[in-house]
Short mmCIF file of C-alpha atoms in Angstrom, two decimals:
data_model
loop_
_atom_site.label_atom_id
_atom_site.label_comp_id
_atom_site.label_asym_id
_atom_site.label_seq_id
_atom_site.Cartn_x
_atom_site.Cartn_y
_atom_site.Cartn_z
CA ARG B 152 -13.72 26.19 28.84
CA LEU B 153 -14.03 27.69 24.95
CA ARG B 154 -18.17 27.54 25.48
CA VAL B 155 -17.66 29.61 28.70
CA VAL B 156 -15.81 32.52 27.35
CA PHE B 157 -16.90 32.69 23.75
CA ASP B 158 -20.32 31.08 24.26
CA ALA B 159 -21.70 32.83 27.69
CA ALA B 160 -18.61 35.69 28.30
CA LEU B 161 -18.35 37.34 24.92
CA ARG B 162 -21.44 35.56 22.72
CA ASN B 163 -22.57 39.42 21.93
CA ALA B 164 -18.94 41.14 22.07
CA PRO B 165 -18.20 42.83 18.80
CA LEU B 166 -14.32 41.08 18.73
CA ALA B 167 -13.74 41.95 14.95
CA GLY B 168 -11.10 44.59 14.44
CA ARG B 169 -10.22 44.57 18.12
CA LEU B 170 -7.13 44.13 19.86
CA VAL B 171 -7.20 40.83 22.14
CA LEU B 172 -4.81 39.83 24.65
CA ASP B 173 -5.14 35.91 25.54
CA ALA B 174 -3.30 35.63 28.52
CA GLY B 175 -1.62 32.25 29.56
CA CYS B 176 -2.35 31.27 25.70
CA GLY B 177 -0.86 26.91 26.24
CA THR B 178 -1.12 25.84 22.81
CA GLY B 179 -3.82 28.57 21.12
CA GLU B 180 -7.47 27.43 21.40
CA PHE B 181 -8.80 30.51 23.02
CA SER B 182 -6.29 32.77 20.49
CA ARG B 183 -7.44 30.88 17.59
CA ARG B 184 -11.29 31.23 18.20
CA ALA B 185 -10.94 34.96 18.73
CA ALA B 186 -8.86 35.19 15.37
CA ALA B 187 -12.09 33.66 13.71
CA LYS B 188 -14.22 35.93 14.87
CA GLY B 189 -12.23 38.57 13.26
CA ALA B 190 -9.90 40.01 16.06
CA ARG B 191 -6.54 40.81 16.40
CA VAL B 192 -4.94 38.47 18.95
CA VAL B 193 -2.17 38.53 20.88
CA ALA B 194 -1.13 35.13 22.08
CA LEU B 195 0.81 35.07 25.91
CA ASP B 196 2.44 32.28 27.64
CA ILE B 197 5.57 32.17 29.72
CA GLY B 198 6.67 28.55 28.00
CA PRO B 199 8.23 29.58 24.70
CA ARG B 200 7.05 26.38 22.73
CA LEU B 201 3.31 26.33 23.73
CA VAL B 202 3.43 30.05 21.76
CA ALA B 203 5.05 28.66 19.06
CA VAL B 204 2.67 25.90 18.87
CA ALA B 205 -0.40 28.76 19.35
CA CYS B 206 1.18 30.93 16.36
CA ARG B 207 1.53 27.90 13.97
CA LYS B 208 -2.29 26.93 14.94
CA THR B 209 -3.39 30.53 13.95
CA ARG B 210 -2.27 32.35 10.78
CA GLY B 211 -1.32 36.37 11.64
CA LEU B 212 -1.58 35.74 15.40
CA LEU B 213 1.40 37.55 17.17
CA GLY B 214 2.44 35.30 20.30
CA VAL B 215 4.64 37.27 23.17
CA VAL B 216 6.80 35.35 25.72
CA GLY B 217 6.31 36.74 29.22
CA ASP B 218 5.02 36.20 32.59
CA LEU B 219 1.86 36.87 33.56
CA MET B 220 2.86 38.48 36.97
CA ALA B 221 4.79 41.36 34.99
CA LEU B 222 3.07 41.67 31.44
CA PRO B 223 5.46 43.46 28.54
CA MET B 224 2.92 45.59 27.25
CA PRO B 225 2.11 49.06 28.37
CA GLU B 226 -1.17 50.41 30.05
CA GLY B 227 -4.64 50.22 28.06
CA ALA B 228 -3.30 48.29 25.40
CA PHE B 229 -6.03 46.09 24.95
CA ASP B 230 -9.83 45.88 23.85
CA TYR B 231 -9.96 42.48 25.63
CA VAL B 232 -8.09 40.36 28.16
CA ILE B 233 -9.13 36.73 28.21
CA CYS B 234 -7.27 34.54 30.56
CA SER B 235 -8.35 30.67 31.15
CA GLU B 236 -7.19 28.38 33.74
CA ALA B 237 -4.00 30.45 34.23
CA ILE B 238 -3.44 32.66 37.07
CA GLU B 239 -3.37 29.96 39.30
CA HIS B 240 -0.08 28.26 37.86
CA THR B 241 1.89 31.87 39.06
CA VAL B 242 3.24 32.59 42.18
CA VAL B 243 1.30 35.16 43.24
CA PRO B 244 -2.04 35.28 41.49
CA ARG B 245 -3.02 38.53 42.96
CA LEU B 246 0.00 40.32 41.03
CA ALA B 247 -1.54 38.18 38.06
CA VAL B 248 -4.91 39.82 38.20
CA GLY B 249 -3.70 43.18 38.57
CA GLU B 250 -1.83 42.84 35.22
CA LEU B 251 -4.35 41.59 33.06
CA CYS B 252 -6.61 44.80 34.42
CA ARG B 253 -3.78 46.97 33.86
CA VAL B 254 -3.27 46.44 30.00
CA LEU B 255 -7.33 46.72 29.57
CA LYS B 256 -8.26 50.12 28.01
CA PRO B 257 -10.71 51.80 30.17
CA GLY B 258 -14.04 50.11 29.41
CA GLY B 259 -12.10 47.13 28.16
CA THR B 260 -13.32 43.82 29.06
CA LEU B 261 -11.35 41.10 30.87
CA VAL B 262 -12.70 37.38 30.98
CA LEU B 263 -11.40 35.28 33.48
CA THR B 264 -11.83 31.63 34.63
CA ALA B 265 -9.66 29.78 37.64
CA PRO B 266 -10.13 26.85 39.63
CA ASN B 267 -12.49 27.46 42.75
CA ARG B 268 -10.22 27.12 46.49
CA VAL B 269 -12.99 24.97 47.92
CA TRP B 270 -12.32 21.91 45.88
CA GLY B 271 -8.85 22.04 46.98
CA PHE B 272 -9.35 18.85 48.40
CA ALA B 273 -9.88 17.21 45.23
CA LEU B 274 -6.09 18.71 43.90
CA VAL B 275 -4.65 16.51 46.96
CA ILE B 276 -6.54 13.51 46.03
CA ALA B 277 -5.71 13.72 42.50
CA ARG B 278 -1.81 14.04 43.66
CA LEU B 279 -1.67 10.97 45.75
CA LEU B 280 -3.90 8.91 43.08
CA ARG B 281 -1.14 10.33 40.62
CA VAL B 282 -3.97 11.10 38.04
CA ARG B 283 -2.74 14.82 37.70
CA PRO B 284 0.56 14.95 36.40
CA TYR B 285 0.80 18.70 36.53
CA HIS B 286 4.02 19.37 39.03
CA GLY B 287 4.05 23.72 39.21
CA ASN B 288 2.18 25.87 41.25
CA GLU B 289 -1.31 25.27 41.90
CA HIS B 290 -2.72 28.47 43.51
CA TRP B 291 -6.41 28.20 43.53
CA VAL B 292 -8.85 31.13 44.90
CA THR B 293 -12.02 32.21 46.02
CA SER B 294 -14.77 34.34 44.58
CA GLY B 295 -14.19 36.74 47.32
CA GLN B 296 -10.35 37.25 46.50
CA LEU B 297 -11.41 37.43 42.65
CA ARG B 298 -14.18 40.41 43.42
CA ARG B 299 -11.61 42.35 45.96
CA TRP B 300 -8.80 42.07 43.74
CA LEU B 301 -10.50 43.34 40.76
CA THR B 302 -11.98 46.29 42.23
CA ALA B 303 -8.64 47.00 43.89
CA ALA B 304 -7.23 47.07 40.10
CA GLN B 305 -9.80 49.30 38.96
CA CYS B 306 -11.78 46.47 37.17
CA ARG B 307 -15.72 46.26 38.16
CA PRO B 308 -17.06 42.99 38.07
CA GLU B 309 -20.31 42.90 36.00
CA ARG B 310 -20.70 38.44 36.44
CA LEU B 311 -19.59 35.99 38.66
CA TRP B 312 -20.79 32.59 38.27
CA GLY B 313 -19.21 28.94 38.30
CA PHE B 314 -19.08 25.88 35.86
CA HIS B 315 -18.82 22.15 36.64
CA LEU B 316 -20.42 21.39 39.34
CA PHE B 317 -17.83 18.45 40.48
CA PRO B 318 -14.25 17.51 39.05
CA PHE B 319 -15.26 14.28 36.72
CA VAL B 320 -15.15 16.16 33.39
CA LEU B 321 -15.57 12.83 31.36
CA HIS B 322 -17.83 12.68 28.28
CA ALA B 323 -20.51 10.29 30.35
CA THR B 324 -20.54 13.40 32.42
CA HIS B 325 -21.21 16.10 30.04
CA ARG B 326 -24.52 15.92 29.95
CA LEU B 327 -24.84 16.56 33.40
CA LEU B 328 -22.33 18.99 33.72
CA ASP B 329 -24.10 21.09 31.53
CA ALA B 330 -27.26 21.23 33.31
CA CYS B 331 -25.94 22.20 36.28
CA ASP B 332 -23.91 24.68 34.90
CA ARG B 333 -27.40 26.39 34.10
CA TRP B 334 -27.74 26.92 37.48
CA GLY B 335 -23.72 28.66 37.81
CA ASP B 336 -24.79 32.13 38.47
CA ARG B 337 -25.98 30.80 42.06
CA LEU B 338 -24.07 27.58 42.89
CA TYR B 339 -20.79 29.23 41.56
CA PRO B 340 -19.46 29.22 45.51
CA ILE B 341 -19.40 25.40 45.50
CA MET B 342 -18.75 25.10 41.83
CA LEU B 343 -15.37 23.51 40.34
CA ASN B 344 -14.50 26.45 38.05
CA LEU B 345 -14.99 29.97 38.75
CA SER B 346 -15.52 32.68 35.81
CA VAL B 347 -15.78 36.42 35.82
CA VAL B 348 -16.44 38.87 33.17
CA ALA B 349 -14.98 42.73 34.61
CA LYS B 350 -15.01 46.15 32.93
CA LYS B 351 -11.81 48.55 33.57
CA THR B 352 -13.65 51.73 35.29
CA SER B 353 -10.47 53.82 34.98
CA THR B 354 -6.69 54.09 34.29
CA SER B 355 -4.41 54.64 36.79
CA LEU B 356 -1.57 57.37 37.14
CA SER B 357 1.00 55.19 35.95
CA ALA B 358 1.42 54.29 32.88
CA GLU B 359 4.62 52.71 32.40
CA PRO B 360 5.60 49.96 29.93
CA ARG B 361 7.19 46.51 31.26
CA GLY B 362 9.90 44.69 29.31
CA GLY B 363 11.84 47.16 28.19
CA GLU B 364 9.63 48.70 25.39
CA THR B 365 9.16 52.73 25.25
CA ALA B 366 6.82 55.03 25.55
CA ASP B 367 6.25 55.36 21.67
CA TRP B 368 4.10 52.06 21.73
CA MET B 369 1.18 53.62 23.53
CA GLU B 370 1.65 57.14 22.01
CA ALA B 371 1.63 55.40 18.46
CA GLY B 372 -2.03 53.98 19.19
CA ARG B 373 -0.65 50.58 16.86
CA ALA B 374 0.17 47.93 19.60
CA ALA B 375 0.12 45.09 17.01
CA ASP B 376 2.47 46.69 14.88
CA ALA B 377 4.55 47.28 18.15
CA LEU B 378 4.76 44.36 19.85
CA THR B 379 5.84 42.79 16.61
CA ALA B 380 9.14 44.75 17.31
CA MET B 381 9.90 42.94 20.48
CA PRO B 382 12.69 40.72 21.03
CA SER B 383 10.28 38.13 22.44
CA ALA B 384 7.93 38.16 19.63
CA TYR B 385 6.94 34.87 17.40
CA SER B 386 4.81 35.79 14.43
CA THR B 387 3.52 32.14 13.05
CA GLY B 388 5.85 29.67 15.03
CA GLU B 389 9.15 31.79 14.30
CA VAL B 390 11.36 33.72 16.74
CA ARG B 391 11.78 37.10 16.07
#
């Protein structure tokens, strides 16, 4: 997934100096890659321990504990939003997509990946065989849903493609999967994972911040500094 996001979706993106949100950061691998390219990165996850791990991995990273369906940032805060394999773990993925678009600046870029619902039967089989230990929400999505949700949230899908033709992502199958991924722009309806790059086309009428922060956060134009003052923020893995 790192290759999909940084080598395909953001290959020529000028990340240096830009404010990037890693939404659903997990242990922080995407945050670390973005920071290595010079971005100012905010890593957000609903799990405090995951945020702390992400912050310990990358010096200068700002971590925030928050819900994808109600992001604690005001509208139009970020130049780039990265969200990889996270919206399906929310209660309502449509709301999460709306929030990811809301916090993008007009002209900003969203990179999103999610598992394809057409492979939902594989999830059932994995659970029956007890080879998938995850027990949370598993709301896999379709390409049509992603297009509709993004458009409704004033984001224009610029590219939609797939990766991983089948779910057996093993060392022995990497070469075959990579070969199939070259056809991702055509085969995405039947591929295991969906990827989309979308641009924010405009800002909505409401710019109210979420999570208790004040409108000064946006008026100051210094998102990273303002986030540091939030009570749910972390810095290098320590609770602030």
